[in-house]
Short mmCIF file of C-alpha atoms and ligand atoms in Angstrom, two decimals:
data_model
loop_
_atom_site.label_atom_id
_atom_site.label_comp_id
_atom_site.label_asym_id
_atom_site.label_seq_id
_atom_site.Cartn_x
_atom_site.Cartn_y
_atom_site.Cartn_z
CA MET A 1 -11.84 1.39 15.95
CA ASN A 2 -8.27 2.47 15.21
CA ALA A 3 -6.23 0.99 12.34
CA HIS A 4 -4.55 -1.66 14.50
CA GLU A 5 -7.88 -2.74 15.98
CA MET A 6 -9.12 -3.07 12.39
CA PHE A 7 -6.23 -5.43 11.61
CA VAL A 8 -6.91 -7.55 14.73
CA LYS A 9 -10.58 -7.85 13.75
CA GLN A 10 -9.64 -8.87 10.20
CA VAL A 11 -7.39 -11.62 11.60
CA ASP A 12 -10.13 -12.79 14.01
CA GLU A 13 -12.63 -12.99 11.15
CA ALA A 14 -10.32 -15.36 9.22
CA VAL A 15 -9.61 -17.65 12.20
CA PRO A 16 -12.77 -19.85 11.89
CA PHE A 17 -11.55 -20.90 8.43
CA LEU A 18 -8.01 -21.73 9.55
CA THR A 19 -6.45 -24.67 11.34
CA VAL A 20 -4.03 -22.69 13.46
CA GLU A 21 -2.93 -22.82 17.11
CA ASP A 22 -4.11 -19.82 19.17
CA GLU A 23 -0.57 -18.84 20.16
CA TYR A 24 0.37 -18.01 16.55
CA ILE A 25 -2.71 -15.83 16.17
CA GLU A 26 -1.76 -14.04 19.38
CA ILE A 27 1.78 -13.48 18.05
CA LEU A 28 0.37 -12.04 14.80
CA LYS A 29 -1.75 -9.54 16.70
CA ASN A 30 1.37 -7.83 18.07
CA PRO A 31 4.41 -6.20 16.45
CA LYS A 32 7.72 -7.84 17.28
CA GLU A 33 9.46 -4.51 17.96
CA VAL A 34 8.83 -0.81 17.40
CA LEU A 35 11.54 1.84 17.30
CA GLU A 36 10.54 5.39 18.22
CA VAL A 37 12.91 8.18 17.28
CA SER A 38 13.13 11.95 17.78
CA ILE A 39 14.82 13.75 14.92
CA PRO A 40 16.22 17.24 15.55
CA LEU A 41 15.55 19.04 12.26
CA ARG A 42 17.63 22.14 11.48
CA LEU A 43 15.26 24.62 9.80
CA ASP A 44 16.30 27.01 7.02
CA ASP A 45 15.90 29.97 9.43
CA GLY A 46 18.50 28.45 11.79
CA GLY A 47 15.98 27.16 14.35
CA VAL A 48 15.49 23.51 15.32
CA LYS A 49 12.27 21.51 15.38
CA VAL A 50 12.17 18.06 16.99
CA VAL A 51 10.12 15.64 14.88
CA ARG A 52 8.90 12.20 15.97
CA GLY A 53 9.12 9.07 13.85
CA TRP A 54 8.71 5.31 14.13
CA ARG A 55 9.70 2.07 12.43
CA SER A 56 7.68 -1.04 13.25
CA HIS A 57 8.86 -4.63 12.73
CA HIS A 58 5.71 -6.71 12.78
CA ASN A 59 6.71 -10.25 11.78
CA ASN A 60 9.69 -11.76 9.93
CA ALA A 61 8.76 -15.45 9.71
CA LEU A 62 8.90 -15.34 5.89
CA GLY A 63 11.91 -13.02 5.49
CA PRO A 64 13.22 -9.53 6.28
CA TYR A 65 10.71 -6.83 7.24
CA LYS A 66 9.40 -4.84 4.27
CA GLY A 67 7.19 -1.78 4.02
CA GLY A 68 7.03 1.89 3.20
CA VAL A 69 7.74 5.12 5.06
CA ARG A 70 4.93 7.67 5.40
CA TYR A 71 5.28 11.43 6.03
CA HIS A 72 1.92 12.72 7.30
CA PRO A 73 0.73 14.78 10.29
CA ASN A 74 -1.55 11.92 11.43
CA VAL A 75 1.21 9.31 11.56
CA SER A 76 1.31 7.71 15.01
CA ARG A 77 2.85 4.67 16.68
CA GLU A 78 -0.45 2.82 16.43
CA GLU A 79 -0.91 3.64 12.72
CA VAL A 80 2.62 2.48 11.88
CA ILE A 81 2.03 -0.80 13.77
CA ALA A 82 -1.20 -1.39 11.83
CA LEU A 83 0.44 -0.65 8.48
CA SER A 84 3.33 -3.01 9.30
CA SER A 85 0.84 -5.75 10.24
CA TRP A 86 -0.96 -5.37 6.90
CA MET A 87 2.45 -5.63 5.19
CA THR A 88 3.04 -9.04 6.80
CA VAL A 89 -0.24 -10.29 5.32
CA LYS A 90 0.37 -8.54 1.98
CA CYS A 91 3.87 -9.99 1.46
CA ALA A 92 2.52 -13.47 2.21
CA THR A 93 -0.40 -12.82 -0.16
CA ALA A 94 1.98 -11.98 -3.02
CA GLN A 95 4.22 -14.91 -2.02
CA LEU A 96 7.27 -12.72 -1.43
CA PRO A 97 10.24 -13.69 0.79
CA TYR A 98 9.38 -10.93 3.27
CA GLY A 99 7.75 -10.16 6.56
CA GLY A 100 6.00 -6.88 7.38
CA GLY A 101 7.44 -3.54 8.45
CA LYS A 102 6.41 0.10 8.16
CA GLY A 103 7.73 3.51 9.16
CA GLY A 104 6.51 7.03 9.38
CA ILE A 105 7.18 10.56 10.55
CA SER A 106 4.52 12.78 12.05
CA VAL A 107 5.02 15.86 9.89
CA ASN A 108 3.25 18.06 7.37
CA ILE A 109 5.72 18.29 4.50
CA ARG A 110 3.81 21.28 3.09
CA ASP A 111 5.38 23.23 5.97
CA LEU A 112 8.93 22.29 4.91
CA SER A 113 11.27 23.47 2.14
CA PRO A 114 12.98 20.90 -0.12
CA SER A 115 16.26 21.26 1.81
CA GLU A 116 14.42 20.77 5.13
CA ILE A 117 12.77 17.62 3.70
CA GLU A 118 16.23 16.34 2.71
CA ARG A 119 17.68 16.98 6.20
CA LEU A 120 14.64 15.36 7.82
CA SER A 121 14.90 12.31 5.52
CA ARG A 122 18.59 11.88 6.22
CA GLY A 123 17.96 12.31 9.96
CA TYR A 124 15.29 9.60 9.88
CA ALA A 125 17.44 7.17 7.81
CA MET A 126 20.27 7.69 10.30
CA ALA A 127 18.02 7.25 13.33
CA ILE A 128 16.62 3.92 12.05
CA ALA A 129 19.86 2.71 10.37
CA ARG A 130 20.57 0.05 13.00
CA PHE A 131 17.03 -1.29 12.47
CA THR A 132 17.29 -1.58 8.65
CA GLY A 133 19.44 -3.31 5.99
CA THR A 134 19.15 -5.56 2.93
CA ASP A 135 18.60 -8.69 5.06
CA ILE A 136 16.95 -6.98 8.04
CA ASP A 137 14.32 -4.44 7.00
CA ILE A 138 13.95 -2.80 3.58
CA PRO A 139 11.85 0.42 3.59
CA ALA A 140 10.18 1.91 0.47
CA PRO A 141 7.92 4.86 -0.48
CA ASP A 142 4.44 5.47 0.93
CA VAL A 143 2.25 8.56 1.34
CA TYR A 144 4.24 11.78 0.70
CA THR A 145 7.56 10.00 0.20
CA ASN A 146 8.96 9.34 -3.29
CA PRO A 147 12.03 8.11 -5.24
CA GLN A 148 13.99 11.26 -4.32
CA VAL A 149 13.44 10.58 -0.62
CA MET A 150 14.55 6.95 -1.15
CA ALA A 151 17.77 8.21 -2.82
CA TRP A 152 18.54 10.34 0.28
CA PHE A 153 17.76 7.37 2.55
CA VAL A 154 20.11 5.03 0.64
CA ASP A 155 22.87 7.60 0.41
CA THR A 156 22.70 8.21 4.17
CA TYR A 157 22.69 4.48 4.96
CA GLU A 158 25.60 3.77 2.60
CA LYS A 159 27.68 6.65 4.03
CA ILE A 160 27.08 5.45 7.60
CA ASN A 161 28.18 1.93 6.68
CA GLY A 162 30.94 2.87 4.24
CA ARG A 163 29.84 0.49 1.52
CA SER A 164 27.48 0.27 -1.46
CA GLU A 165 24.22 -1.47 -0.54
CA PRO A 166 21.54 -0.56 -3.12
CA SER A 167 18.98 -3.09 -1.88
CA CYS A 168 18.74 -1.55 1.61
CA TYR A 169 15.80 0.55 0.28
CA THR A 170 13.50 0.10 -2.74
CA GLY A 171 11.48 2.56 -4.79
CA LYS A 172 14.70 4.38 -5.73
CA PRO A 173 15.02 6.46 -8.95
CA VAL A 174 16.03 4.21 -11.87
CA GLU A 175 19.20 6.33 -12.24
CA ALA A 176 20.14 5.49 -8.63
CA GLY A 177 19.63 1.73 -8.70
CA GLY A 178 15.83 1.55 -8.95
CA SER A 179 13.85 -0.86 -11.10
CA LEU A 180 12.07 -0.04 -14.31
CA GLY A 181 8.34 -0.38 -13.74
CA ARG A 182 8.41 0.46 -9.98
CA GLY A 183 6.77 3.88 -10.44
CA ASP A 184 3.38 2.59 -11.56
CA ALA A 185 3.68 -0.91 -10.05
CA THR A 186 1.03 -0.54 -7.33
CA SER A 187 -1.60 0.71 -9.77
CA ARG A 188 -0.52 -1.68 -12.53
CA GLY A 189 -0.81 -4.61 -10.14
CA GLY A 190 -4.26 -3.34 -9.10
CA THR A 191 -5.24 -3.12 -12.77
CA TYR A 192 -4.25 -6.77 -13.32
CA ILE A 193 -6.25 -7.82 -10.27
CA LEU A 194 -9.27 -5.77 -11.40
CA ARG A 195 -9.03 -7.37 -14.87
CA GLU A 196 -9.30 -10.85 -13.29
CA ALA A 197 -12.15 -9.77 -10.99
CA LEU A 198 -14.13 -8.37 -13.92
CA LYS A 199 -13.80 -11.75 -15.69
CA LYS A 200 -15.12 -13.55 -12.59
CA HIS A 201 -18.09 -11.19 -12.40
CA GLY A 202 -18.83 -11.49 -16.15
CA LEU A 203 -18.10 -7.77 -16.58
CA GLU A 204 -15.13 -8.05 -18.96
CA GLY A 205 -15.47 -5.79 -22.00
CA LYS A 206 -18.48 -3.93 -20.52
CA GLU A 207 -18.63 -0.12 -20.43
CA LEU A 208 -17.95 0.56 -16.77
CA THR A 209 -17.46 3.78 -14.83
CA VAL A 210 -14.86 4.34 -12.12
CA ALA A 211 -14.26 6.85 -9.29
CA VAL A 212 -10.72 7.13 -7.89
CA GLN A 213 -10.04 8.77 -4.51
CA GLY A 214 -6.48 10.14 -4.26
CA PHE A 215 -4.32 11.43 -7.10
CA GLY A 216 -0.78 10.70 -5.88
CA ASN A 217 1.44 7.88 -7.04
CA VAL A 218 -1.23 5.21 -6.69
CA GLY A 219 -4.41 7.14 -7.60
CA GLY A 220 -2.77 9.11 -10.44
CA TYR A 221 -1.37 6.02 -12.16
CA GLY A 222 -4.58 4.21 -11.20
CA HIS A 223 -6.62 6.71 -13.25
CA LYS A 224 -4.21 6.35 -16.20
CA LEU A 225 -3.89 2.55 -16.25
CA ILE A 226 -7.52 1.70 -15.54
CA SER A 227 -8.50 3.85 -18.54
CA GLU A 228 -5.65 2.84 -20.85
CA GLU A 229 -5.23 -0.85 -20.04
CA LEU A 230 -8.82 -1.82 -19.27
CA GLY A 231 -10.67 0.77 -21.35
CA LEU A 232 -12.90 1.78 -18.42
CA LYS A 233 -14.27 5.31 -18.01
CA VAL A 234 -12.85 7.19 -15.01
CA VAL A 235 -15.52 9.78 -14.20
CA ALA A 236 -14.27 11.12 -10.84
CA VAL A 237 -10.92 11.70 -9.13
CA SER A 238 -9.88 13.64 -6.02
CA ASP A 239 -7.02 14.66 -3.78
CA SER A 240 -6.86 15.97 -0.20
CA ARG A 241 -8.50 19.28 -1.25
CA GLY A 242 -11.50 17.79 -3.09
CA GLY A 243 -12.44 16.20 -6.39
CA THR A 244 -13.89 16.58 -9.84
CA TYR A 245 -16.70 14.65 -11.58
CA ASN A 246 -17.66 14.34 -15.24
CA PRO A 247 -20.09 11.54 -16.18
CA GLY A 248 -18.65 11.68 -19.72
CA GLY A 249 -15.17 10.73 -18.46
CA LEU A 250 -12.01 12.55 -17.34
CA ASP A 251 -8.90 12.72 -19.50
CA HIS A 252 -5.91 11.73 -17.34
CA SER A 253 -3.32 14.07 -18.86
CA SER A 254 -5.66 17.10 -18.65
CA VAL A 255 -6.42 16.42 -14.96
CA LYS A 256 -2.72 15.89 -14.24
CA LYS A 257 -1.82 19.16 -16.01
CA HIS A 258 -4.41 21.03 -13.91
CA LYS A 259 -3.07 19.43 -10.70
CA THR A 260 0.53 20.30 -11.62
CA GLU A 261 -0.38 23.92 -12.43
CA THR A 262 -2.69 24.64 -9.50
CA GLY A 263 -1.61 22.11 -6.86
CA SER A 264 -5.07 20.55 -6.60
CA ILE A 265 -7.79 18.68 -8.48
CA ALA A 266 -10.59 21.02 -7.38
CA GLY A 267 -11.42 23.69 -9.94
CA PHE A 268 -10.70 21.43 -12.95
CA SER A 269 -12.59 23.00 -15.86
CA GLY A 270 -13.47 19.62 -17.42
CA GLY A 271 -15.66 18.55 -14.49
CA GLU A 272 -17.80 19.76 -11.59
CA ASP A 273 -16.27 20.02 -8.11
CA ILE A 274 -17.26 17.31 -5.62
CA THR A 275 -16.12 16.42 -2.11
CA ASN A 276 -14.24 13.26 -1.19
CA GLU A 277 -17.36 12.04 0.61
CA GLU A 278 -19.54 12.56 -2.48
CA LEU A 279 -17.02 10.71 -4.66
CA LEU A 280 -17.42 7.48 -2.68
CA GLU A 281 -21.20 7.56 -3.04
CA LEU A 282 -21.36 8.30 -6.79
CA ASN A 283 -23.46 6.12 -9.07
CA VAL A 284 -20.44 4.35 -10.61
CA ASP A 285 -19.56 0.69 -11.15
CA ILE A 286 -16.17 0.71 -9.43
CA VAL A 287 -14.81 2.80 -6.55
CA VAL A 288 -11.05 2.89 -6.03
CA PRO A 289 -9.94 4.35 -2.68
CA ALA A 290 -6.26 5.29 -3.23
CA ALA A 291 -5.52 7.78 -0.42
CA LEU A 292 -5.78 7.05 3.29
CA GLU A 293 -7.26 4.46 5.65
CA GLY A 294 -10.69 4.48 7.29
CA VAL A 295 -12.61 6.40 4.58
CA ILE A 296 -15.36 3.81 3.98
CA THR A 297 -17.18 3.53 7.29
CA GLU A 298 -20.53 2.41 8.70
CA SER A 299 -21.84 5.92 8.08
CA ASN A 300 -21.29 5.92 4.29
CA ALA A 301 -21.09 2.22 3.30
CA SER A 302 -24.84 1.81 2.98
CA ASP A 303 -24.97 4.78 0.58
CA MET A 304 -22.36 3.36 -1.78
CA ARG A 305 -23.67 2.27 -5.16
CA ALA A 306 -20.65 0.67 -6.87
CA CYS A 307 -20.52 -3.10 -7.42
CA ILE A 308 -16.74 -3.35 -6.91
CA VAL A 309 -14.41 -1.59 -4.45
CA LEU A 310 -10.74 -1.94 -5.43
CA GLU A 311 -8.70 -1.06 -2.34
CA LEU A 312 -5.51 0.52 -3.65
CA ALA A 313 -5.07 2.42 -0.37
CA ASN A 314 -4.13 0.52 2.78
CA GLY A 315 -7.01 -0.05 5.18
CA PRO A 316 -9.62 2.20 3.51
CA THR A 317 -12.61 0.11 4.68
CA THR A 318 -13.47 -0.37 8.36
CA PRO A 319 -14.65 -3.87 9.40
CA GLN A 320 -18.17 -2.50 10.10
CA ALA A 321 -18.30 -1.03 6.59
CA ASP A 322 -16.89 -4.26 5.17
CA ALA A 323 -19.83 -6.18 6.66
CA ILE A 324 -22.33 -3.69 5.19
CA LEU A 325 -20.71 -3.89 1.73
CA ASN A 326 -20.72 -7.71 1.89
CA ASP A 327 -24.42 -7.69 2.78
CA LYS A 328 -25.05 -5.48 -0.23
CA ASN A 329 -23.10 -7.97 -2.43
CA ILE A 330 -20.50 -5.33 -3.23
CA GLU A 331 -17.23 -7.07 -4.11
CA VAL A 332 -14.40 -5.62 -1.99
CA ILE A 333 -11.01 -6.54 -3.40
CA PRO A 334 -8.85 -6.16 -0.30
CA ASP A 335 -5.75 -3.96 0.01
CA VAL A 336 -3.48 -6.91 0.83
CA LEU A 337 -4.18 -8.23 -2.67
CA ALA A 338 -5.23 -5.17 -4.68
CA ASN A 339 -2.19 -3.00 -3.89
CA SER A 340 0.43 -5.75 -3.57
CA GLY A 341 1.95 -4.80 -6.95
CA GLY A 342 4.10 -2.11 -5.29
CA VAL A 343 5.86 -4.40 -2.86
CA THR A 344 6.12 -7.09 -5.54
CA VAL A 345 8.11 -4.82 -7.86
CA SER A 346 10.05 -3.60 -4.79
CA CYS A 347 11.04 -7.25 -4.37
CA PHE A 348 12.10 -7.35 -8.03
CA GLU A 349 14.19 -4.21 -7.41
CA TRP A 350 15.76 -5.82 -4.33
CA ILE A 351 16.72 -8.92 -6.37
CA GLN A 352 18.15 -6.76 -9.19
CA GLY A 353 20.19 -4.69 -6.73
CA ARG A 354 21.60 -7.81 -5.09
CA THR A 355 22.54 -9.55 -8.35
CA GLY A 356 23.45 -6.56 -10.52
CA ASP A 357 21.28 -8.10 -13.25
CA TYR A 358 18.77 -5.39 -14.28
CA TRP A 359 15.56 -6.34 -16.12
CA THR A 360 13.58 -4.68 -18.89
CA GLU A 361 10.29 -2.96 -18.06
CA LYS A 362 8.48 -5.60 -20.10
CA ASP A 363 10.04 -8.39 -18.00
CA VAL A 364 9.05 -6.61 -14.79
CA GLN A 365 5.44 -6.24 -15.94
CA LYS A 366 5.23 -9.84 -17.14
CA LYS A 367 6.54 -11.23 -13.85
CA LEU A 368 4.22 -8.91 -11.92
CA ASP A 369 1.23 -10.05 -13.94
CA GLU A 370 2.07 -13.75 -13.43
CA LYS A 371 2.56 -13.38 -9.69
CA LEU A 372 -0.58 -11.38 -8.99
CA THR A 373 -2.81 -13.36 -11.34
CA THR A 374 -1.73 -16.55 -9.54
CA ALA A 375 -2.41 -14.96 -6.14
CA PHE A 376 -5.83 -13.75 -7.30
CA HIS A 377 -6.97 -17.20 -8.51
CA GLU A 378 -5.67 -19.02 -5.41
CA ILE A 379 -7.56 -16.58 -3.22
CA TRP A 380 -10.68 -16.82 -5.37
CA LYS A 381 -10.67 -20.59 -4.98
CA ILE A 382 -10.56 -20.29 -1.17
CA LYS A 383 -13.36 -17.70 -1.35
CA GLU A 384 -15.52 -20.11 -3.35
CA ASP A 385 -14.62 -23.21 -1.31
CA PHE A 386 -15.54 -21.55 2.00
CA LYS A 387 -18.14 -19.12 0.59
CA ILE A 388 -16.40 -16.19 2.29
CA SER A 389 -15.39 -12.65 1.30
CA THR A 390 -12.27 -12.05 -0.78
CA ARG A 391 -10.64 -10.34 2.22
CA LYS A 392 -11.22 -13.34 4.50
CA ALA A 393 -9.93 -15.67 1.76
CA ALA A 394 -6.77 -13.57 1.35
CA TYR A 395 -6.16 -13.64 5.13
CA VAL A 396 -6.75 -17.41 5.25
CA ARG A 397 -4.17 -17.99 2.54
CA ALA A 398 -1.61 -15.53 3.95
CA ILE A 399 -1.91 -16.59 7.60
CA SER A 400 -1.63 -20.27 6.67
CA ARG A 401 1.64 -19.52 4.91
CA ILE A 402 3.07 -17.35 7.71
CA VAL A 403 2.09 -19.83 10.43
CA ALA A 404 3.54 -22.77 8.47
CA ALA A 405 6.93 -21.00 8.57
CA MET A 406 6.52 -20.09 12.26
CA ARG A 407 5.77 -23.72 13.17
CA PHE A 408 8.97 -24.95 11.51
CA LYS A 409 11.06 -22.22 13.11
CA GLY A 410 9.43 -22.79 16.51
CA ILE A 411 8.83 -20.38 19.37
CA TRP A 412 12.31 -19.73 20.75
CA PRO A 413 13.87 -18.80 23.14
P1 LIG B 1 0.99 9.85 -2.40
O1 LIG B 1 1.61 10.67 -1.35
O2 LIG B 1 1.70 9.72 -3.71
O3 LIG B 1 -0.49 10.35 -2.71
C1 LIG B 1 -1.46 10.47 -1.72
C2 LIG B 1 -2.70 11.08 -2.35
O4 LIG B 1 -3.76 11.06 -1.40
C3 LIG B 1 -2.51 12.54 -2.77
O5 LIG B 1 -3.14 12.76 -4.00
C4 LIG B 1 -3.24 13.31 -1.67
O6 LIG B 1 -3.71 14.56 -2.10
C5 LIG B 1 -4.36 12.34 -1.36
N1 LIG B 1 -4.95 12.55 -0.06
C6 LIG B 1 -4.34 12.81 1.12
N2 LIG B 1 -5.25 12.97 2.09
C7 LIG B 1 -6.46 12.79 1.52
C8 LIG B 1 -7.79 12.84 1.98
N3 LIG B 1 -8.04 13.10 3.27
N4 LIG B 1 -8.79 12.60 1.10
C9 LIG B 1 -8.52 12.34 -0.21
N5 LIG B 1 -7.28 12.29 -0.70
C10 LIG B 1 -6.27 12.53 0.14
O7 LIG B 1 0.74 8.40 -1.75
P2 LIG B 1 0.57 7.02 -2.50
O8 LIG B 1 1.90 6.37 -2.54
O9 LIG B 1 -0.20 7.24 -3.73
O10 LIG B 1 -0.29 6.20 -1.43
C11 LIG B 1 -1.73 6.22 -1.45
C12 LIG B 1 -2.24 4.99 -0.71
O11 LIG B 1 -1.74 3.81 -1.34
C13 LIG B 1 -1.81 4.87 0.75
O12 LIG B 1 -2.83 4.26 1.50
C14 LIG B 1 -0.59 3.97 0.69
O13 LIG B 1 -0.34 3.32 1.92
C15 LIG B 1 -1.08 3.00 -0.38
N6 LIG B 1 -0.02 2.25 -1.04
C16 LIG B 1 1.02 2.87 -1.66
C17 LIG B 1 1.98 2.08 -2.28
C18 LIG B 1 3.12 2.71 -3.05
O14 LIG B 1 3.88 1.95 -3.70
N7 LIG B 1 3.29 4.01 -3.06
C19 LIG B 1 1.92 0.70 -2.27
C20 LIG B 1 0.81 0.09 -1.64
C21 LIG B 1 -0.14 0.88 -1.04
#
């Protein structure tokens, strides 16, 4: 099952609990439009490499398309469509005035120099410029893109259009129009959601252990905030090259220092090396996938021993694995809720850029907490009313909201 087939199955599984006409479900199973671009990239040695990229507009019933841009060798048209579809559901989950979009370039940035990455980023922003804009489609960071890349995107877009338009992209550096609190927003939002879930499960204040897969923006801050804000013990972390495990706990700043110095988590002296596969099956209370999709599958789900899976990555659990985890009474807090803090603070950044009224970090965190805590409890109520999984409940709530807007707007022309 590819990522888009996973999304379609997740929608189908929510349908029995919805009162929705079939035609709207059919519309939601397809992206509205997908732009495919070829970017000629001038290499430092004078040669040219043609790189392929995409931007998918899935649905804009609730507002302009919103979603990140991914740089990864496995990016494909189908993956970008799936990620944009999840964004539609996620923005509705967090009650944001947005639809779903996503972009990506099929490239291994480890093969490129910083100046090649800048030229590629500017080439992509230019190629998709007619597809984006503050009221059209607002891209943001995702895997292997960061605030610096957003700054190049905005600068390119503004130069093409000859005007200042800071809210055409979010996730920018604070110095270039970004919002305070955007850097750790995805993980912070996930921490708030986990806090509420622990209360529901009667686990608040207990000594719990955590394994985090991925040590980029989301996994790195995830390790830090889950330890600092919730007082839980993170015993395993990993990146694309492998992981480290210490049942006594891993100090975030020491792991980060090792990663900065050596480029990987593996080989950390404060733990024993483990593989990404082993990390998911550790005897811990909480597993946090925070890297790529499709890592929890029917072949490893039955070996998982955690009682909570907090999906900070997009699409980490296949529907087959989801069913196995549900049967084992493992609580899966779905991506569309668990990692919605990033797009929520992106929305705050968009508002600040449009009004010129910039908020304090404390204000950003307070508003984020209020929004996600409300979303969590509304979803939990649906879960309890229908006796369904948290993922199904989140889809029921999001699809109801999207379809309500689509009904008013009508199917036209
Ligand atoms: P990132 O580029 O900052 O970090 C990605 C991390 O994943 C790196 O540590 C990398 O080494 C690791 N990784 C890559 N391939 C791996 C593999 N095969 N096994 C284990 N680890 C691997 O990206 P990010 O922004 O932290 O995004 C991580 C996930 O969170 C993605 O699924 C992304 O879509 C999702 N997400 C990100 C945001 C955001 O605001 N950045 C928001 C919502 C969801």
